[in-house]
Backbone as CSV, one residue per row, in Angstrom:
resi,resn,N_x,N_y,N_z,CA_x,CA_y,CA_z,C_x,C_y,C_z
1,PHE,157.163,126.026,183.116,157.277,127.405,183.585,158.513,127.645,184.436
2,GLY,159.425,126.694,184.461,160.666,126.898,185.187,160.548,126.570,186.656
3,GLU,161.482,127.091,187.411,161.522,126.839,188.843,161.301,128.130,189.612
4,SER,160.955,127.974,190.871,160.753,129.122,191.731,162.076,129.832,191.971
5,GLY,162.020,131.153,191.919,163.205,131.932,192.253,163.201,132.322,193.716
6,GLY,162.211,131.827,194.464,162.087,132.163,195.874,161.128,133.311,196.094
7,ARG,160.529,133.311,197.271,159.502,134.304,197.574,160.072,135.715,197.656
8,LYS,161.254,135.852,198.223,161.851,137.181,198.387,162.033,137.860,197.026
9,LYS,162.653,137.147,196.104,162.906,137.707,194.768,161.589,137.999,194.039
10,ALA,160.651,137.059,194.105,159.361,137.239,193.427,158.620,138.457,193.974
11,SER,158.630,138.612,195.285,157.948,139.748,195.908,158.581,141.068,195.497
12,GLU,159.903,141.075,195.389,160.597,142.287,194.951,160.216,142.640,193.513
13,VAL,160.130,141.634,192.650,159.774,141.867,191.248,158.367,142.454,191.139
14,ILE,157.436,141.890,191.908,156.049,142.370,191.864,155.911,143.699,192.613
15,GLY,156.789,143.926,193.567,156.746,145.159,194.351,155.823,145.076,195.541
16,VAL,155.855,143.926,196.227,154.999,143.722,197.396,155.866,143.256,198.568
17,PRO,155.345,143.410,199.808,156.114,142.939,200.968,156.330,141.430,200.917
18,VAL,157.482,141.000,201.381,157.820,139.578,201.339,157.309,138.832,202.566
19,ASP,157.035,139.543,203.652,156.753,138.855,204.905,155.273,138.699,205.243
20,GLY,154.390,139.315,204.497,152.963,139.192,204.789,152.341,138.014,204.071
21,PRO,151.150,137.588,204.515,150.455,136.493,203.838,149.971,136.922,202.450
22,ALA,150.140,136.034,201.471,149.739,136.357,200.095,149.008,135.175,199.468
23,ILE,147.877,135.490,198.828,147.104,134.477,198.105,147.084,134.856,196.628
24,LEU,147.000,133.851,195.784,147.050,134.066,194.339,145.815,133.506,193.656
25,PHE,145.183,134.341,192.821,144.188,133.886,191.853,144.885,134.003,190.513
26,PHE,144.989,132.895,189.771,145.731,132.896,188.512,144.857,132.350,187.396
27,GLY,144.926,132.988,186.239,144.202,132.508,185.066,143.193,133.520,184.570
28,TYR,142.435,133.126,183.566,141.424,134.029,183.025,140.456,134.480,184.113
29,ILE,140.138,135.747,184.088,139.154,136.293,185.017,137.808,136.221,184.291
30,ILE,137.120,135.138,184.559,135.873,134.813,183.869,134.884,134.305,184.921
31,LYS,133.629,134.515,184.689,132.593,134.280,185.705,132.721,132.927,186.416
32,TYR,132.869,131.839,185.663,132.837,130.520,186.309,134.028,130.291,187.236
33,LYS,135.111,131.070,187.055,136.290,130.876,187.905,136.181,131.597,189.249
34,GLY,135.174,132.442,189.423,134.836,132.971,190.746,135.772,134.006,191.338
35,CYS,136.481,134.756,190.518,137.334,135.813,191.077,136.502,136.785,191.918
36,ASP,135.271,137.028,191.487,134.397,137.927,192.253,134.090,137.361,193.641
37,ILE,134.001,136.041,193.750,133.765,135.392,195.050,134.948,135.672,195.976
38,LEU,136.146,135.537,195.428,137.348,135.790,196.215,137.423,137.264,196.623
39,LEU,137.093,138.155,195.710,137.078,139.585,196.054,136.070,139.862,197.167
40,ARG,134.905,139.229,197.090,133.882,139.430,198.132,134.308,138.848,199.480
41,ALA,135.215,137.888,199.453,135.733,137.310,200.701,136.750,138.232,201.375
42,MET,137.348,139.125,200.610,138.452,139.939,201.133,138.088,140.822,202.331
43,PRO,136.966,141.548,202.332,136.697,142.400,203.495,136.676,141.633,204.817
44,GLU,136.094,140.449,204.819,136.063,139.639,206.040,137.476,139.178,206.411
45,LEU,138.242,138.768,205.424,139.605,138.324,205.668,140.478,139.450,206.210
46,LEU,140.284,140.657,205.680,141.112,141.791,206.094,140.818,142.244,207.522
47,LYS,139.626,141.919,208.020,139.315,142.247,209.421,140.260,141.500,210.361
48,LYS,140.587,140.262,209.990,141.411,139.420,210.849,142.879,139.436,210.443
49,SER,143.130,139.763,209.198,144.505,139.779,208.690,144.685,141.009,207.798
50,PRO,144.885,142.178,208.419,144.921,143.427,207.653,146.079,143.546,206.667
51,ASP,147.079,142.670,206.773,148.193,142.725,205.831,148.085,141.676,204.721
52,LEU,146.955,140.978,204.640,146.756,139.965,203.600,146.809,140.612,202.221
53,LEU,147.514,139.948,201.317,147.649,140.423,199.946,146.982,139.438,198.994
54,LEU,146.130,139.952,198.128,145.540,139.156,197.048,146.209,139.564,195.747
55,ILE,146.799,138.587,195.084,147.394,138.809,193.766,146.464,138.186,192.740
56,VAL,145.952,139.000,191.843,145.111,138.516,190.738,145.952,138.637,189.479
57,ALA,146.320,137.496,188.900,147.191,137.479,187.732,146.512,136.728,186.595
58,GLY,146.061,137.470,185.616,145.405,136.866,184.464,144.590,137.898,183.718
59,GLU,144.213,137.564,182.508,143.478,138.494,181.662,141.986,138.477,181.959
60,PHE,141.374,139.640,181.851,139.918,139.719,181.942,139.324,139.065,180.703
61,TYR,138.339,138.238,180.918,137.647,137.568,179.825,136.169,137.928,179.969
62,GLY,135.894,139.176,179.802,134.550,139.700,180.014,134.645,141.163,180.389
63,ASP,133.661,141.638,181.103,133.572,143.058,181.431,134.469,143.409,182.621
64,GLU,135.587,143.999,182.324,136.555,144.400,183.354,135.957,145.395,184.340
65,SER,135.090,146.272,183.828,134.531,147.335,184.688,133.709,146.759,185.849
66,GLU,133.080,145.600,185.658,132.318,144.970,186.751,133.228,144.655,187.931
67,TYR,134.402,144.129,187.629,135.345,143.757,188.689,135.937,145.003,189.346
68,ARG,136.260,145.993,188.546,136.819,147.234,189.098,135.794,147.917,190.008
69,LYS,134.526,147.907,189.588,133.473,148.495,190.418,133.317,147.704,191.714
70,LEU,133.368,146.374,191.621,133.257,145.533,192.805,134.384,145.845,193.793
71,ILE,135.593,145.985,193.295,136.738,146.327,194.146,136.492,147.654,194.852
72,ASP,135.990,148.643,194.090,135.679,149.954,194.688,134.563,149.841,195.718
73,ASP,133.496,149.121,195.358,132.345,148.979,196.271,132.744,148.277,197.568
74,LEU,133.634,147.297,197.465,134.083,146.546,198.638,135.146,147.301,199.437
75,LYS,135.651,148.382,198.842,136.683,149.208,199.486,137.928,148.396,199.856
76,ILE,138.360,147.561,198.906,139.587,146.787,199.126,140.766,147.742,198.924
77,PRO,141.573,147.954,199.950,142.691,148.895,199.826,143.696,148.459,198.762
78,ALA,144.272,149.419,198.078,145.264,149.135,197.031,146.444,148.349,197.583
79,LYS,146.793,148.575,198.851,147.945,147.869,199.435,147.680,146.374,199.619
80,ASN,146.412,145.969,199.535,146.041,144.562,199.712,145.716,143.860,198.407
81,LEU,145.963,144.519,197.284,145.541,143.955,195.999,146.540,144.281,194.901
82,VAL,146.991,143.243,194.205,147.804,143.407,193.010,146.967,142.908,191.842
83,LEU,146.746,143.783,190.869,146.015,143.392,189.664,146.998,143.331,188.501
84,ALA,147.425,142.144,188.162,148.305,141.929,187.017,147.432,141.340,185.917
85,THR,146.656,142.205,185.289,145.580,141.726,184.416,145.900,141.833,182.929
86,ASP,147.171,141.896,182.605,147.583,141.770,181.217,147.951,140.308,180.976
87,TYR,148.255,139.989,179.751,148.713,138.640,179.432,149.958,138.330,180.265
88,ILE,149.994,137.180,180.899,151.148,136.758,181.696,152.017,135.851,180.822
89,ALA,153.179,136.352,180.438,154.097,135.573,179.602,154.629,134.376,180.398
90,ASN,154.970,133.314,179.692,155.454,132.091,180.344,156.614,132.348,181.301
91,ASP,157.505,133.264,180.938,158.664,133.508,181.795,158.335,134.340,183.033
92,LYS,157.087,134.782,183.164,156.651,135.549,184.344,155.788,134.712,185.297
93,VAL,155.354,133.555,184.843,154.450,132.712,185.640,155.080,132.353,186.981
94,ALA,156.341,131.947,186.974,157.024,131.538,188.205,157.007,132.644,189.249
95,THR,157.127,133.886,188.816,157.151,135.016,189.746,155.879,135.077,190.569
96,TYR,154.735,134.944,189.930,153.459,135.071,190.641,153.224,133.897,191.597
97,PHE,153.546,132.696,191.160,153.358,131.537,192.038,154.353,131.561,193.203
98,SER,155.557,132.025,192.937,156.577,132.074,193.987,156.263,133.116,195.049
99,ALA,155.505,134.140,194.696,155.170,135.208,195.643,154.035,134.826,196.589
100,ALA,153.350,133.719,196.316,152.142,133.353,197.070,152.391,132.228,198.067
101,ASN,151.662,132.292,199.167,151.653,131.188,200.129,150.708,130.085,199.677
102,VAL,149.637,130.488,198.978,148.600,129.548,198.577,147.886,130.084,197.339
103,VAL,147.456,129.178,196.475,146.639,129.518,195.305,145.185,129.237,195.672
104,VAL,144.288,130.151,195.290,142.865,129.971,195.594,142.084,129.878,194.289
105,LEU,141.308,128.789,194.165,140.464,128.552,192.985,139.005,128.475,193.440
106,PRO,138.329,129.620,193.522,136.947,129.629,194.008,135.933,129.365,192.891
107,TYR,136.169,128.320,192.100,135.397,128.053,190.894,133.939,127.717,191.214
108,ARG,133.057,128.249,190.369,131.639,127.897,190.449,131.408,126.536,189.776
109,THR,132.096,126.315,188.676,132.028,125.048,187.940,133.417,124.753,187.399
110,ALA,133.661,123.500,187.103,134.941,123.110,186.491,134.867,121.644,186.130
111,THR,135.742,121.220,185.251,135.989,119.803,185.067,137.307,119.523,185.790
112,GLN,138.359,120.190,185.323,139.675,120.156,185.959,140.260,121.556,185.870
113,SER,141.492,121.724,186.335,142.171,123.001,186.201,143.659,122.769,186.088
114,GLY,144.237,123.283,185.019,145.687,123.211,184.852,146.422,124.057,185.877
115,ILE,145.708,124.983,186.505,146.314,125.859,187.506,146.833,125.024,188.688
116,VAL,146.119,123.968,189.049,146.565,123.111,190.159,147.942,122.537,189.836
117,GLN,148.115,122.040,188.625,149.400,121.445,188.254,150.515,122.484,188.237
118,ILE,150.197,123.703,187.810,151.214,124.765,187.837,151.590,125.074,189.285
119,ALA,150.592,125.184,190.153,150.865,125.432,191.576,151.741,124.328,192.144
120,TYR,151.413,123.085,191.813,152.194,121.957,192.311,153.644,122.024,191.807
121,ASN,153.835,122.468,190.583,155.182,122.618,190.050,156.042,123.478,190.973
122,PHE,155.419,124.488,191.588,156.141,125.404,192.474,155.944,125.060,193.951
123,ASP,155.406,123.863,194.232,155.167,123.387,195.603,154.229,124.297,196.392
124,VAL,153.266,124.906,195.704,152.324,125.813,196.358,151.001,125.080,196.598
125,PRO,150.514,125.065,197.846,149.216,124.448,198.130,148.077,125.187,197.439
126,VAL,146.926,124.519,197.346,145.761,125.068,196.645,144.519,124.951,197.522
127,ILE,143.756,126.032,197.569,142.411,125.992,198.154,141.450,126.066,196.979
128,ALA,140.625,125.036,196.811,139.722,124.965,195.663,138.333,124.564,196.124
129,THR,137.348,124.991,195.365,135.979,124.591,195.664,135.737,123.168,195.170
130,ASP,134.741,122.536,195.749,134.435,121.139,195.469,133.564,121.027,194.221
131,VAL,134.186,121.303,193.078,133.474,121.201,191.791,134.319,120.372,190.832
132,GLY,133.652,119.738,189.887,134.350,118.930,188.901,135.264,117.925,189.558
133,GLY,136.440,117.779,188.991,137.401,116.828,189.525,138.475,117.470,190.393
134,LEU,138.245,118.698,190.861,139.279,119.381,191.634,139.647,118.637,192.915
135,SER,138.664,118.008,193.551,138.961,117.290,194.795,139.730,115.986,194.538
136,GLU,139.890,115.607,193.266,140.695,114.439,192.941,142.178,114.788,192.888
137,VAL,142.503,116.064,192.661,143.914,116.470,192.569,144.349,117.347,193.739
138,VAL,143.406,118.053,194.350,143.702,118.804,195.572,143.210,117.926,196.721
139,ILE,144.133,117.347,197.426,143.778,116.398,198.482,143.550,117.178,199.768
140,ASP,142.294,117.201,200.201,141.878,118.012,201.349,142.683,117.644,202.593
141,GLY,143.343,118.653,203.150,144.141,118.445,204.345,145.564,117.987,204.080
142,LYS,145.872,117.663,202.819,147.227,117.201,202.484,147.934,118.193,201.563
143,SER,147.374,118.419,200.379,148.006,119.333,199.424,147.238,120.644,199.303
144,GLY,146.210,120.782,200.123,145.394,121.986,200.107,144.112,121.763,200.876
145,LEU,143.161,122.622,200.616,141.848,122.518,201.260,140.771,122.541,200.193
146,ILE,139.720,121.765,200.420,138.561,121.768,199.525,137.423,122.494,200.232
147,THR,136.981,123.574,199.606,135.872,124.369,200.120,134.568,123.778,199.590
148,LYS,133.626,123.527,200.474,132.397,122.814,200.097,131.572,123.529,199.025
149,GLU,131.474,124.862,199.121,130.678,125.619,198.141,131.405,126.898,197.768
150,ALA,131.097,127.403,196.593,131.710,128.636,196.097,130.977,129.857,196.651
151,THR,131.150,130.107,197.943,130.577,131.302,198.559,131.702,132.101,199.192
152,PRO,131.574,133.432,199.250,132.617,134.243,199.886,132.877,133.826,201.326
153,GLU,131.820,133.453,202.049,131.961,133.089,203.460,132.802,131.829,203.633
154,LEU,132.507,130.792,202.848,133.238,129.534,202.982,134.660,129.631,202.440
155,VAL,134.832,130.377,201.358,136.175,130.587,200.823,137.017,131.337,201.858
156,ALA,136.449,132.391,202.449,137.162,133.150,203.482,137.508,132.257,204.666
157,GLN,136.589,131.405,205.042,136.802,130.511,206.184,138.013,129.589,205.958
158,ASP,138.127,129.036,204.755,139.250,128.134,204.482,140.572,128.888,204.333
159,ILE,140.535,130.085,203.768,141.762,130.891,203.687,142.235,131.244,205.095
160,GLU,141.299,131.661,205.929,141.638,131.989,207.314,142.210,130.767,208.031
161,ARG,141.591,129.617,207.829,142.068,128.377,208.453,143.500,128.062,208.011
162,PHE,143.765,128.218,206.725,145.093,127.944,206.176,146.166,128.729,206.928
163,PHE,145.877,130.007,207.179,146.881,130.851,207.834,146.873,130.697,209.356
164,THR,145.710,130.639,209.972,145.683,130.573,211.445,146.175,129.233,211.976
165,GLU,145.964,128.164,211.210,146.453,126.851,211.630,147.863,126.559,211.112
166,HIS,148.468,127.556,210.451,149.851,127.440,209.957,150.042,126.162,209.134
167,LEU,149.195,126.014,208.111,149.189,124.783,207.313,150.170,124.788,206.141
168,GLU,150.799,125.914,205.885,151.591,126.029,204.660,152.691,124.977,204.539
169,GLU,153.559,124.867,205.525,154.683,123.933,205.396,154.215,122.485,205.278
170,LYS,153.246,122.117,206.101,152.687,120.759,206.036,152.125,120.486,204.640
171,MET,151.411,121.454,204.089,150.780,121.252,202.785,151.778,121.335,201.641
172,ARG,152.827,122.135,201.788,153.878,122.132,200.760,154.519,120.740,200.677
173,GLU,154.702,120.126,201.836,155.238,118.762,201.849,154.243,117.806,201.186
174,GLY,152.949,118.004,201.464,151.911,117.197,200.826,151.886,117.377,199.327
175,VAL,152.111,118.602,198.861,152.174,118.873,197.421,153.362,118.119,196.810
176,ARG,154.510,118.193,197.467,155.703,117.503,196.938,155.441,116.003,196.793
177,GLU,154.712,115.440,197.748,154.373,114.012,197.684,153.332,113.754,196.593
178,GLU,152.303,114.576,196.562,151.188,114.384,195.633,151.616,114.538,194.180
179,LYS,152.500,115.478,193.908,152.861,115.738,192.509,153.691,114.617,191.892
180,LYS,154.193,113.698,192.710,154.913,112.546,192.161,154.011,111.728,191.244
181,LYS,152.693,111.761,191.523,151.734,111.027,190.678,151.739,111.528,189.241
182,TYR,152.180,112.786,189.059,152.094,113.412,187.739,153.458,113.523,187.064
183,SER,154.441,112.809,187.591,155.790,112.878,187.024,155.873,112.046,185.746
184,TRP,156.922,112.309,184.949,157.141,111.514,183.736,157.434,110.068,184.096
185,ASP,158.149,109.844,185.200,158.450,108.465,185.606,157.168,107.685,185.866
186,THR,156.223,108.318,186.563,154.943,107.660,186.845,154.169,107.404,185.555
187,CYS,154.225,108.358,184.639,153.554,108.199,183.339,154.148,107.015,182.571
188,VAL,155.484,106.910,182.556,156.154,105.812,181.864,155.776,104.478,182.499
189,GLU,155.760,104.427,183.834,155.367,103.196,184.528,153.958,102.760,184.118
190,GLY,153.056,103.743,184.026,151.668,103.429,183.628,151.585,102.867,182.227
191,VAL,152.340,103.469,181.310,152.346,102.993,179.932,152.940,101.578,179.866
192,GLU,154.029,101.371,180.612,154.650,100.041,180.609,153.707,98.983,181.170
193,GLN,152.917,99.346,182.205,151.968,98.400,182.777,150.886,98.039,181.771
194,ILE,150.462,99.005,180.994,149.434,98.737,179.964,149.997,97.793,178.917
Protein backbone atom coordinates (compact mmCIF):
# COMPACT_ATOMS: atom_id res chain seq x y z
CA PHE A 1 0.00 0.00 0.00
CA GLY A 2 2.97 2.32 -0.32
CA GLU A 3 4.37 4.67 2.25
CA SER A 4 2.86 7.29 4.48
CA GLY A 5 2.60 10.73 2.97
CA GLY A 6 2.48 12.20 6.47
CA ARG A 7 -0.41 13.13 8.70
CA LYS A 8 -0.71 16.71 7.46
CA LYS A 9 -1.17 15.71 3.82
CA ALA A 10 -3.49 12.80 4.67
CA SER A 11 -5.68 15.02 6.85
CA GLU A 12 -5.93 17.60 4.09
CA VAL A 13 -6.98 14.93 1.57
CA ILE A 14 -9.69 13.60 3.89
CA GLY A 15 -10.68 17.12 4.91
CA VAL A 16 -10.16 16.85 8.66
CA PRO A 17 -8.09 18.81 11.20
CA VAL A 18 -4.47 17.70 11.41
CA ASP A 19 -3.90 18.54 15.07
CA GLY A 20 -6.69 16.68 16.86
CA PRO A 21 -6.65 13.05 18.02
CA ALA A 22 -7.84 10.60 15.35
CA ILE A 23 -8.68 6.90 15.53
CA LEU A 24 -9.24 4.61 12.56
CA PHE A 25 -11.56 1.66 12.05
CA PHE A 26 -10.55 0.06 8.74
CA GLY A 27 -12.04 -2.83 6.80
CA TYR A 28 -15.42 -4.39 6.21
CA ILE A 29 -18.12 -3.05 8.48
CA ILE A 30 -19.50 -6.39 9.59
CA LYS A 31 -20.91 -7.52 12.93
CA TYR A 32 -17.94 -9.56 14.19
CA LYS A 33 -15.54 -6.64 13.62
CA GLY A 34 -17.39 -4.53 16.22
CA CYS A 35 -17.68 -1.14 14.52
CA ASP A 36 -20.89 -0.69 16.51
CA ILE A 37 -18.90 -1.23 19.73
CA LEU A 38 -16.54 1.56 18.74
CA LEU A 39 -19.46 3.84 17.84
CA ARG A 40 -21.03 3.13 21.25
CA ALA A 41 -17.73 4.07 22.90
CA MET A 42 -17.69 7.49 21.22
CA PRO A 43 -20.11 9.42 23.49
CA GLU A 44 -18.01 8.61 26.56
CA LEU A 45 -14.79 9.43 24.72
CA LEU A 46 -16.17 12.75 23.47
CA LYS A 47 -16.97 13.85 27.03
CA LYS A 48 -13.25 13.86 27.78
CA SER A 49 -11.91 14.61 24.32
CA PRO A 50 -14.45 16.69 22.39
CA ASP A 51 -12.17 17.01 19.36
CA LEU A 52 -11.64 13.24 18.93
CA LEU A 53 -12.16 12.09 15.35
CA LEU A 54 -13.29 8.60 14.37
CA ILE A 55 -12.52 7.63 10.79
CA VAL A 56 -14.49 4.62 9.56
CA ALA A 57 -13.01 3.45 6.26
CA GLY A 58 -14.47 0.37 4.65
CA GLU A 59 -17.53 -1.06 2.96
CA PHE A 60 -20.71 -2.01 4.75
CA TYR A 61 -21.15 -5.76 4.70
CA GLY A 62 -24.70 -5.91 5.96
CA ASP A 63 -27.44 -3.46 6.84
CA GLU A 64 -25.99 0.03 6.55
CA SER A 65 -29.14 1.59 8.00
CA GLU A 66 -28.49 -0.06 11.40
CA TYR A 67 -25.18 1.78 11.71
CA ARG A 68 -26.59 5.08 10.46
CA LYS A 69 -29.43 4.82 12.98
CA LEU A 70 -26.95 4.01 15.75
CA ILE A 71 -24.90 7.10 14.86
CA ASP A 72 -28.08 9.22 14.99
CA ASP A 73 -29.27 7.63 18.26
CA LEU A 74 -25.86 8.20 19.87
CA LYS A 75 -25.84 11.79 18.59
CA ILE A 76 -22.25 11.56 17.36
CA PRO A 77 -21.53 14.97 15.82
CA ALA A 78 -20.59 15.03 12.14
CA LYS A 79 -17.38 16.90 13.02
CA ASN A 80 -16.23 13.84 15.02
CA LEU A 81 -16.94 11.21 12.37
CA VAL A 82 -15.69 10.48 8.87
CA LEU A 83 -17.59 7.75 7.06
CA ALA A 84 -15.60 6.61 4.04
CA THR A 85 -17.83 3.65 3.37
CA ASP A 86 -17.22 3.06 -0.31
CA TYR A 87 -14.62 0.65 -1.62
CA ILE A 88 -11.16 1.90 -0.58
CA ALA A 89 -8.81 1.59 -3.55
CA ASN A 90 -5.26 0.41 -2.82
CA ASP A 91 -3.81 3.82 -3.63
CA LYS A 92 -6.06 5.44 -0.98
CA VAL A 93 -5.22 3.08 1.90
CA ALA A 94 -2.11 5.03 2.95
CA THR A 95 -4.18 8.21 3.32
CA TYR A 96 -6.48 6.75 5.96
CA PHE A 97 -3.73 5.10 8.00
CA SER A 98 -1.54 8.20 7.80
CA ALA A 99 -4.36 10.39 9.15
CA ALA A 100 -4.75 8.31 12.33
CA ASN A 101 -2.87 8.23 15.61
CA VAL A 102 -4.07 4.70 16.31
CA VAL A 103 -6.07 1.90 14.65
CA VAL A 104 -8.84 0.34 16.74
CA LEU A 105 -10.00 -3.26 16.18
CA PRO A 106 -12.89 -3.88 18.59
CA TYR A 107 -13.48 -7.40 17.21
CA ARG A 108 -15.97 -9.74 18.83
CA THR A 109 -14.22 -12.74 17.25
CA ALA A 110 -11.21 -13.23 15.00
CA THR A 111 -8.46 -15.60 14.07
CA GLN A 112 -6.06 -12.93 12.81
CA SER A 113 -6.37 -9.59 11.04
CA GLY A 114 -4.47 -8.29 8.05
CA ILE A 115 -5.36 -4.80 9.28
CA VAL A 116 -2.66 -5.08 11.98
CA GLN A 117 0.00 -5.68 9.34
CA ILE A 118 -1.24 -2.74 7.26
CA ALA A 119 -1.14 -0.51 10.36
CA TYR A 120 2.38 -1.70 11.09
CA ASN A 121 3.41 -0.86 7.53
CA PHE A 122 2.59 2.77 8.36
CA ASP A 123 4.06 2.57 11.91
CA VAL A 124 0.59 3.05 13.44
CA PRO A 125 -0.12 1.42 16.83
CA VAL A 126 -3.19 -0.80 17.26
CA ILE A 127 -5.76 -1.18 20.02
CA ALA A 128 -7.36 -4.61 19.61
CA THR A 129 -9.59 -6.85 21.65
CA ASP A 130 -8.20 -10.06 23.10
CA VAL A 131 -9.68 -12.47 20.57
CA GLY A 132 -8.10 -15.03 18.28
CA GLY A 133 -4.43 -14.46 17.70
CA LEU A 134 -4.55 -10.66 17.86
CA SER A 135 -2.58 -10.54 21.11
CA GLU A 136 0.20 -12.47 19.36
CA VAL A 137 0.82 -9.61 16.91
CA VAL A 138 -0.33 -6.60 18.93
CA ILE A 139 2.06 -6.61 21.85
CA ASP A 140 0.27 -5.04 24.81
CA GLY A 141 2.12 -1.97 25.99
CA LYS A 142 4.66 -2.12 23.15
CA SER A 143 3.00 -1.92 19.73
CA GLY A 144 -0.49 -1.20 21.02
CA LEU A 145 -2.98 -2.13 23.68
CA ILE A 146 -5.02 -5.30 24.14
CA THR A 147 -8.54 -4.70 25.41
CA LYS A 148 -9.75 -7.60 27.57
CA GLU A 149 -13.32 -7.70 26.19
CA ALA A 150 -15.23 -6.23 23.26
CA THR A 151 -17.35 -3.78 25.24
CA PRO A 152 -17.80 -0.05 24.57
CA GLU A 153 -16.64 0.73 28.12
CA LEU A 154 -13.36 -1.19 27.91
CA VAL A 155 -12.62 -0.06 24.36
CA ALA A 156 -13.21 3.56 25.42
CA GLN A 157 -10.98 3.05 28.45
CA ASP A 158 -8.02 1.89 26.35
CA ILE A 159 -8.48 4.63 23.74
CA GLU A 160 -8.57 7.21 26.52
CA ARG A 161 -5.46 5.65 28.09
CA PHE A 162 -3.62 5.78 24.75
CA PHE A 163 -4.14 9.53 24.49
CA THR A 164 -3.96 10.61 28.15
CA GLU A 165 -0.76 8.66 28.78
CA HIS A 166 0.73 9.98 25.50
CA LEU A 167 1.61 6.48 24.31
CA GLU A 168 1.75 7.18 20.58
CA GLU A 169 5.46 7.84 20.08
CA LYS A 170 6.53 5.02 22.39
CA MET A 171 4.21 2.61 20.60
CA ARG A 172 5.21 3.77 17.12
CA GLU A 173 8.75 2.85 18.10
CA GLY A 174 7.43 -0.50 19.36
CA VAL A 175 5.67 -1.05 16.03
CA ARG A 176 8.90 -0.33 14.13
CA GLU A 177 10.66 -2.95 16.26
CA GLU A 178 7.83 -5.49 16.14
CA LYS A 179 7.30 -5.35 12.38
CA LYS A 180 10.87 -6.54 11.79
CA LYS A 181 9.51 -10.03 12.58
CA TYR A 182 7.42 -9.81 9.42
CA SER A 183 10.11 -8.57 7.03
CA TRP A 184 11.27 -10.48 3.96
CA ASP A 185 14.72 -10.81 5.53
CA THR A 186 13.22 -12.56 8.56
CA CYS A 187 11.15 -14.80 6.28
CA VAL A 188 14.27 -15.76 4.28
CA GLU A 189 16.19 -16.51 7.50
CA GLY A 190 13.36 -18.80 8.62
CA VAL A 191 13.32 -20.68 5.34
CA GLU A 192 17.11 -21.04 5.40
CA GLN A 193 16.96 -22.41 8.96
CA ILE A 194 14.42 -25.03 7.89
